[in-house]
Amino acid sequence: MAGKAPKKSSIPGVSIRQLVDEIPEGCSTPDFKQKPVTLALSEGKNAIFRAVVCGEPRPEVYWQSTKGDLSNSSKYQLSSAPGSKEHVLQINKLTGEDSDLYRCTAVNPYGEATCSARLTVIEVGFRKNRKRQKEPQEDLRKELMDFRKMLKKRAPPPAPNKKVESEKVWQLLMASDRKDYEKICLQYGIVDFRGMLRKLQEMKKEQEDRMAQYVTAVANLRHIRVTKEGAATFDLELDLKNLESKIYLYKDGEMIPYGSDNQTKHCLRRLGKRYHFQIQDLRPEDAGLYQVMVEDAVVFSTELEASTIPPRVVVPLAEARCEEQSNAVFECTLSNPCPNATWHFQHRPLRPSDKYEVFVSPDGLTHRLVVKGAGHSDMGLYSLNTGLHASSAWLVVEGSMGHFSQGLTDTEVQLGEAAILSCTLSSDLGPGTWFKDGVKLTAQDGAIFEQDGLTHRLILSHVEGTQAGRYTFVAGSQHSEASLIVQDPPTIAPDVTETLREPLVFKAGKPVTVKIPFQSHLPVQAAWRKDGDEVAGSNHRGVQVALGDGYTRLCLPSACRKDSGQYSVTLRSEGGCVQAEFTLQVIDKPQPPQGPLEVQDCHKAGVCLCWRPPRDDGGQVVQHYVVERRQAGRSTWLKVGEPPPDSTSFTDSSVEQGRKYAFRVRAVTSEGAGEALESEEILVAPEALPGPPSAPAILSASSQSITLTWVAPRGPGSAHILGYLVEKRKKGSNTWMAVNEQPVSERRYTVVDLRQGCQYEFRVTAVAPSGPGEPGPPSDAVFARDPMRPPGAVRDLQVTHTTDTSITLSWVGPDTQDNDEAQGYIVELCGSDSLQWSPCHVGTVPGTTFTAKGLRPREGYFVRVTAVNDGGHGQATSLDTLVHAMPATVCPKFLMDSSTKDTLVVRAGDSIRVPVSFEAAPMPEVTWMKDGLPLSKRSVTTMKDGLTQLLIPAASFSDQGQYTVMLKSLQGKEATYSFFISVAACPQAPGSIYLQENVPGTVTIQWEPSPDEARGIPLYYTVLMRSSSHGSWHEVADRVHTNRFTLLGVLPGHEYHFRVLAKNELGTSKPSDTSQPWCIPRHRDKFTVKAPPHREPKLSQKPRFLVGLRAHLLPQGCECRMTCAVRGSPQPHITWFKNGQSLDRNPEMYSTDMLGVCSLVIPSVSPEDSGEYMAVAKNPLGQAVSTATLIVTGDSAGTL
C-alpha cells in the first residue's frame, strides 16, 4: 500500500509516513522524542549517535549510511537496553572515510519515521588526506620527512577544530566587538587575522551602505543571552527612516515568524526605538545564528550557542518497581549535558554513598541513579533537577502484602465543583497517605480524607485551579496515581455577547477598536480570525492585536471597505476555550460607476451617455447619479442632470455643434458623492461643409483677361453646391482678393480686372447651404500678357569638362528677334543604347552652363539643349558625337616635396609605413618591388585616391634594401620612384680595451671593434674618461671612426679609467670599460725643511661669557632651559643662583656643562619659579656673571 503524505513531527528534521488509512485506537505511528545530533570529532575517537523513539506498538529501529551497510560488528555497534526506548549507534576508531550522513529509521505496522545526522571526521597532522593502508612505504617515508621539515617552522597555524561556515562567521564578526575577534577566529580556525580585518572592513562598508537606505542609526546592541527563566533575549535600538519598513527575523538564513506577545515562541516587543527580541521554551535546535533584517538589509547578527541552552528532559524518569532488598534503577535522558544536575528523594537532595550510586554517560546526556537494597523506607518520590526542569517518578518496593483491587482514575471537574478521588485495596494495609505532585496532603490543604473499609477517598468540596495536578495514594508498599484536571475556560460577560450580535458599523478612514473583556484564572491565548482566516498582527495591513490583563483587543488604524466581514476571537487556556463572533460593517462613499463611459453623438438629439452601476456602493443604497459636462479648454464642470438610481443612461441635448466636450458621472448615497467616471473629449460634429475644388486650370491668357476652369468637389456636404467664389493674388503675395461677389454656378470663369505684365495665381471656393467650404489649391502662376514667339536655337554648344560620373556643358543663348528672348534652357541626354531623351534637371536652367551628374562611368551619351520662354520651346541644338563620362587623361607622375628622403633608417622591430603620393587619370596600375623582385608576403601595400602606401608591421634585417614603386597607365606610360630602407639596431658594445704609453705624458686607448662593423652597419665611437681626482665620467673624444685614440696631458700620480661607447643614428651601445686604471708613477726629489724653535703660548685667561643668558616668558607646566656659553683657562666652575640664593641643592632643577656650554633645566615650571637667575663662572684668574629673568604665566601649556 502506498504511504500517505508525511505527517508533522514535533521534532524538527523528522519525517513521518503513515502506511495505513485508519489507525486503531490506542495505536500510533513511530516518532522520535530525541533524534541523533550532528557530530564533528577528531580521528581516532569513537562517535555515539543516540535516538529515543516512541510509538504503539513498539517500533523496530534500523541504522543506515549513504556509503553502505553497517554490518561490520567490530566497527559499528548497535545497542538498545531491554524495555528502553533509547537506541545507540557507536562507531569505533574514526577515520576520514567515516565522514558521512547516517540515517535512523523507526518502523511499526502503521508507519515509519526517519531522521538523519551528519558525522564529520577532522583529520589532523600528516595523516590528513592519506589512506595509510594503501600508501607505499616509500611515499610514507617521504611524507614523514616532509613532516619533520614542517616541525622546524615556528608557530605553525593550528588546524581548525570545526568546519567553518563562511557566511555565519562573517555575520557574527560584523556584529561583535573588536575584543571578541580573536576568540571567534580561534573558535572557527581563522589564522589570517589581518586578511580577516581587511575583508571585514569591506563587508562592513557594504552593509552600512545597504543599511543607510532604511536605517538612520543602530545603537545599544546587546547580544543574545539566556535568562534565569530559560528564555533567550537580545536588544537593539533602531532609528528607522520609514516606520512602515518591514522587520524580519532570520535563523541560520531562514526567516522565522514572530509575534508581539509572550504567547508565541519568538516574540518582538517595541518601545520607542528600542526593540526587544525573546525566544521562549529553548530547545537544542534553537541554537544558531540569529539576524535582524530591515527590508533586505542585515542590521544585527548574534549567535545562540548550544552550550548556553538549559537542558531539557528528553526521556523522563519512569516508575521503578523492585523486590525488597533488591536494587532499584532510575534513568533520565537530557537534551544536552548538565554537570549541575542533582538527584532528590522526597524533595531532599541525595548525595552519592553506599546506598545511592550516581552514573552519567560519557556524552553527559543520560543520568542514572541506583538505590541499593531498597526497603519500604526508600519508597517515595525521586526526581532529577537540572535547575529549570525536573523529572520525577515513584519507587515501589513490592512485598507479600496486598494490592489495589481498584486504583485511582483520572478525573476532570469544572472549577468550583466538588471532586472525589477513590481507590480500593484488596487487604488492609493501614490508613495510607495522600500526595499531590509528590507533596503530602493534610487537612490544612482543604482536602477531606475518608476511609470506608478498604475504600479510601479524597474529597475536594470546592475545586480551585491550583488544586489541579497529580495525586498519589500510598498504603504500605502499594501506591496508585491519577491526575485531577480542573476545567476553567475563560468567560465572556453575557452583555458583551449580546452587544456583538448586532453588526458593528464604522465609517471608512476612522479607527476601529473592538475590546472583548473576559475572566480567567489561567494564562490565556487569543486568536483572531476574519472570514475564517487568521489575523496576523505583523502582516495584515497594520492590524494590531493586543492581549492584556482581562481583555483582548483588535485595532484597525484606518478602516476601509475590505475590512468588512465576519470576525471571531477564540480565547484558549489550559482550562478550555471560548469563542465570540461579531460582524464588522465599514461604510464609505460609493466607488465610481463601472466604465467605460460610452459617449455617442446623436446629432440633433444631443449626446447620449451610458454606464454601469458601481461595483461597490459603499454599504449604502445609491440615491441618484450626477452627470456633469466640461467644455474643452476650460476647467469648470457644469451639472447637466441627476438620473434616478435605476437609470444608467442620460442624453444631454444642450450641447453646441462644432465644440468638444468631456463628461463625468458620480453615484450619490447618504454618505455623499463618490469618485467620478470620466470620458474622453468628444467633438459634437456640425453639418458637413463642401470640400475644396481642384486647382484651376488656365484655358487662355492675354493682357486683358485670363480664362479659368476647375473640377467640382467631392465628399460629404458637396451634393448641393450653390456656386463658386473665385480669388486671385499676385505671385509672391499672401493676400487673396475676391474676383466675384456672388457665387457663379458654372465651373468656368474669365477674370478681366488684371494689370498687364503681372503674374497671377487663382483659387476657387465651393458654397453650399451649410456655408462656404475650404478653398481649393492655387493654380499655376500665369502672366497677364499677350502670347510670345518661341525662342531660337542655342549656339556654340560644347563640352568643357568630364569625369567618371559627370559632363559639364556650355553654350551661347539664341539670337533675339521681336522680344522672343529665352527665359531658360532645358538640357537633355540620350544614352548610346537608347532612343529616349531625358531631362537632366527639374524646371529650367537659368544660365548658359550646366553639369549633368550621376552618370554611369565610361558610358557614352548624346547631348542637346533647348531654349524656352512663355511662347514655348525653341529648336533643340545637339552635339554630333558621343560624349563619354570619363576624366581627361593625365600621365602618371609622382608628387614629391623637399621632405621626401631617398634613404630611410628604421629600428629593427619597429613598423615601416611609407606613403607615396601621385597623380594620374585614369587610375594606373601600381607595382611595388624590392631589389627588383616582388615584395614578400610580410609587406602590405595599399592604394587609394592618388596615394599608395608600403606597410611592414615589424621590421627585420631582411627588410633592408632598395624599394621601387612603378605606375603604369592604360596607354602604357610609366613612372618609377625608388628609395632605400636601412634596418638597424642599437650597436653592440665594443670589445676589450688596451692601454699603452707610446709617448711620455700620453696614453693610447685601443679597443676591439663592435661586431656590427663586420655587418657593414655605419657607426662611430665615443671615448669617456674618469680620473681619480674627478669622480664623474666626461667625454674626451667623439665620432671616432677608428679603433684607437691617444689622450694627451696625462699627469703622473693620477689614476685614469676609460670607457668606450659605439653609436649610430638609432642609439648608443652598452659601455665597455677598462679592467684596470691607468697610472704613471710620480717621482719626487728629497728636500730638507728647517723648523723654527717652538714656544708654548700663554693660554691662561679669566672667565668670559661668549653667549649670555636671555629672559624667558613661559606658561605653567612647560620645560625651561637657560643656556649660556663661557670660555676661560683653566676651565671655570659654574654656579647658579635664583634671587641671590644658590640652586646647587634644589632637587627640582639640574644643570649641565658640556665643553663650556652650560644649561639650567627646570622640567615643569610653576609661578613660584619666576624670578632673576644668575650664572657665575669662576677660575683662579677671576670670575664672570650673566643674569636673566624668568616669568611664568598662570595659563597651562595645553591652553596656549
Short mmCIF file of C-alpha atoms in Angstrom, two decimals, residues 188-326:
data_model
loop_
_atom_site.label_atom_id
_atom_site.label_comp_id
_atom_site.label_asym_id
_atom_site.label_seq_id
_atom_site.Cartn_x
_atom_site.Cartn_y
_atom_site.Cartn_z
CA TYR A 188 36.38 28.85 13.77
CA GLY A 189 40.01 28.28 12.72
CA ILE A 190 40.74 31.65 11.03
CA VAL A 191 44.53 32.20 11.00
CA ASP A 192 44.89 35.14 8.58
CA PHE A 193 43.95 37.81 11.12
CA ARG A 194 44.98 40.80 9.00
CA GLY A 195 43.22 39.44 5.93
CA MET A 196 40.14 38.92 8.07
CA LEU A 197 40.25 42.54 9.22
CA ARG A 198 40.55 43.84 5.64
CA LYS A 199 37.67 41.75 4.36
CA LEU A 200 35.61 42.59 7.44
CA GLN A 201 36.11 46.30 6.81
CA GLU A 202 34.92 45.91 3.19
CA MET A 203 31.87 43.90 4.25
CA LYS A 204 31.01 46.45 6.95
CA LYS A 205 31.17 49.23 4.35
CA GLU A 206 28.81 47.31 2.04
CA GLN A 207 26.45 46.57 4.94
CA GLU A 208 26.44 50.22 6.06
CA ASP A 209 25.63 51.36 2.53
CA ARG A 210 22.69 48.95 2.35
CA MET A 211 21.51 49.84 5.88
CA ALA A 212 21.60 53.55 5.04
CA GLN A 213 18.61 53.06 2.71
CA TYR A 214 16.32 52.18 5.62
CA VAL A 215 18.06 52.99 8.95
CA THR A 216 19.45 56.26 10.26
CA ALA A 217 21.32 54.77 13.20
CA VAL A 218 21.79 51.46 15.06
CA ALA A 219 22.88 51.67 18.70
CA ASN A 220 23.00 49.87 22.08
CA LEU A 221 23.37 46.38 20.67
CA ARG A 222 23.06 43.62 23.29
CA HIS A 223 23.96 40.14 22.13
CA ILE A 224 21.84 37.13 22.90
CA ARG A 225 21.82 35.82 26.47
CA VAL A 226 19.82 33.22 28.37
CA THR A 227 17.81 34.41 31.39
CA LYS A 228 17.20 32.54 34.62
CA GLU A 229 13.69 31.72 33.39
CA GLY A 230 15.16 29.81 30.44
CA ALA A 231 14.37 32.35 27.70
CA ALA A 232 16.90 33.87 25.28
CA THR A 233 16.76 37.64 24.70
CA PHE A 234 18.67 40.27 22.72
CA ASP A 235 18.08 44.01 22.24
CA LEU A 236 18.98 46.86 19.89
CA GLU A 237 17.92 50.40 19.12
CA LEU A 238 16.84 51.26 15.55
CA ASP A 239 16.19 54.72 14.15
CA LEU A 240 14.14 53.85 11.07
CA LYS A 241 13.78 56.30 8.21
CA ASN A 242 10.34 54.89 7.42
CA LEU A 243 8.31 53.50 10.30
CA GLU A 244 6.43 51.28 7.81
CA SER A 245 9.61 49.35 6.94
CA LYS A 246 9.26 45.59 7.49
CA ILE A 247 11.42 43.93 10.18
CA TYR A 248 12.30 40.26 9.71
CA LEU A 249 13.96 37.69 11.97
CA TYR A 250 16.19 35.01 10.41
CA LYS A 251 17.82 31.93 11.94
CA ASP A 252 20.68 30.33 10.02
CA GLY A 253 19.46 32.04 6.82
CA GLU A 254 15.78 31.00 7.15
CA MET A 255 13.05 33.51 8.02
CA ILE A 256 11.08 32.63 11.17
CA PRO A 257 7.73 34.15 12.18
CA TYR A 258 7.34 36.08 15.42
CA GLY A 259 4.55 37.60 17.47
CA SER A 260 4.14 40.60 19.71
CA ASP A 261 3.20 38.84 22.98
CA ASN A 262 4.50 36.09 25.25
CA GLN A 263 2.13 33.52 23.76
CA THR A 264 4.46 32.80 20.80
CA LYS A 265 7.87 31.13 20.78
CA HIS A 266 9.55 34.11 19.05
CA CYS A 267 8.39 37.50 20.29
CA LEU A 268 9.25 41.10 19.32
CA ARG A 269 8.38 43.99 21.61
CA ARG A 270 8.92 47.59 20.59
CA LEU A 271 9.19 50.56 22.93
CA GLY A 272 10.05 53.71 21.01
CA LYS A 273 13.28 52.99 19.19
CA ARG A 274 14.07 50.00 21.42
CA TYR A 275 13.43 46.52 20.01
CA HIS A 276 13.44 43.54 22.38
CA PHE A 277 13.53 40.02 20.91
CA GLN A 278 12.70 36.96 23.03
CA ILE A 279 12.92 33.21 22.32
CA GLN A 280 10.94 31.07 24.76
CA ASP A 281 10.88 27.35 25.51
CA LEU A 282 14.50 26.91 24.44
CA ARG A 283 15.46 23.63 22.82
CA PRO A 284 18.79 22.39 21.36
CA GLU A 285 17.57 23.02 17.82
CA ASP A 286 17.17 26.73 18.70
CA ALA A 287 20.97 27.14 18.68
CA GLY A 288 22.27 29.07 15.66
CA LEU A 289 22.92 32.49 14.14
CA TYR A 290 20.03 34.96 14.51
CA GLN A 291 19.82 38.01 12.24
CA VAL A 292 17.55 41.05 12.31
CA MET A 293 16.81 42.50 8.86
CA VAL A 294 15.08 45.73 7.87
CA GLU A 295 13.64 45.07 4.42
CA ASP A 296 16.66 43.42 2.70
CA ALA A 297 19.46 44.88 4.87
CA VAL A 298 21.04 42.96 7.78
CA VAL A 299 21.36 45.29 10.78
CA PHE A 300 22.33 42.89 13.60
CA SER A 301 23.65 39.33 13.97
CA THR A 302 24.10 37.33 17.17
CA GLU A 303 24.73 33.64 17.92
CA LEU A 304 22.92 31.44 20.39
CA GLU A 305 25.38 28.73 21.35
CA ALA A 306 24.11 25.25 22.16
CA SER A 307 26.11 25.20 25.40
CA THR A 308 24.05 28.11 26.81
CA ILE A 309 20.65 26.42 26.28
CA PRO A 310 19.32 24.95 29.55
CA PRO A 311 18.99 21.18 29.35
CA ARG A 312 15.52 19.69 28.96
CA VAL A 313 14.22 16.30 29.90
CA VAL A 314 14.00 14.17 26.75
CA VAL A 315 13.27 10.78 28.35
CA PRO A 316 11.66 11.33 31.80
CA LEU A 317 12.03 9.13 34.81
CA ALA A 318 9.74 6.10 34.85
CA GLU A 319 8.17 4.45 37.86
CA ALA A 320 10.57 1.89 39.30
CA ARG A 321 9.42 -1.34 40.97
CA CYS A 322 11.64 -3.80 42.77
CA GLU A 323 11.55 -6.53 45.35
CA GLU A 324 12.55 -5.73 48.87
CA GLN A 325 16.34 -5.65 49.44
CA SER A 326 16.98 -5.54 45.67
#
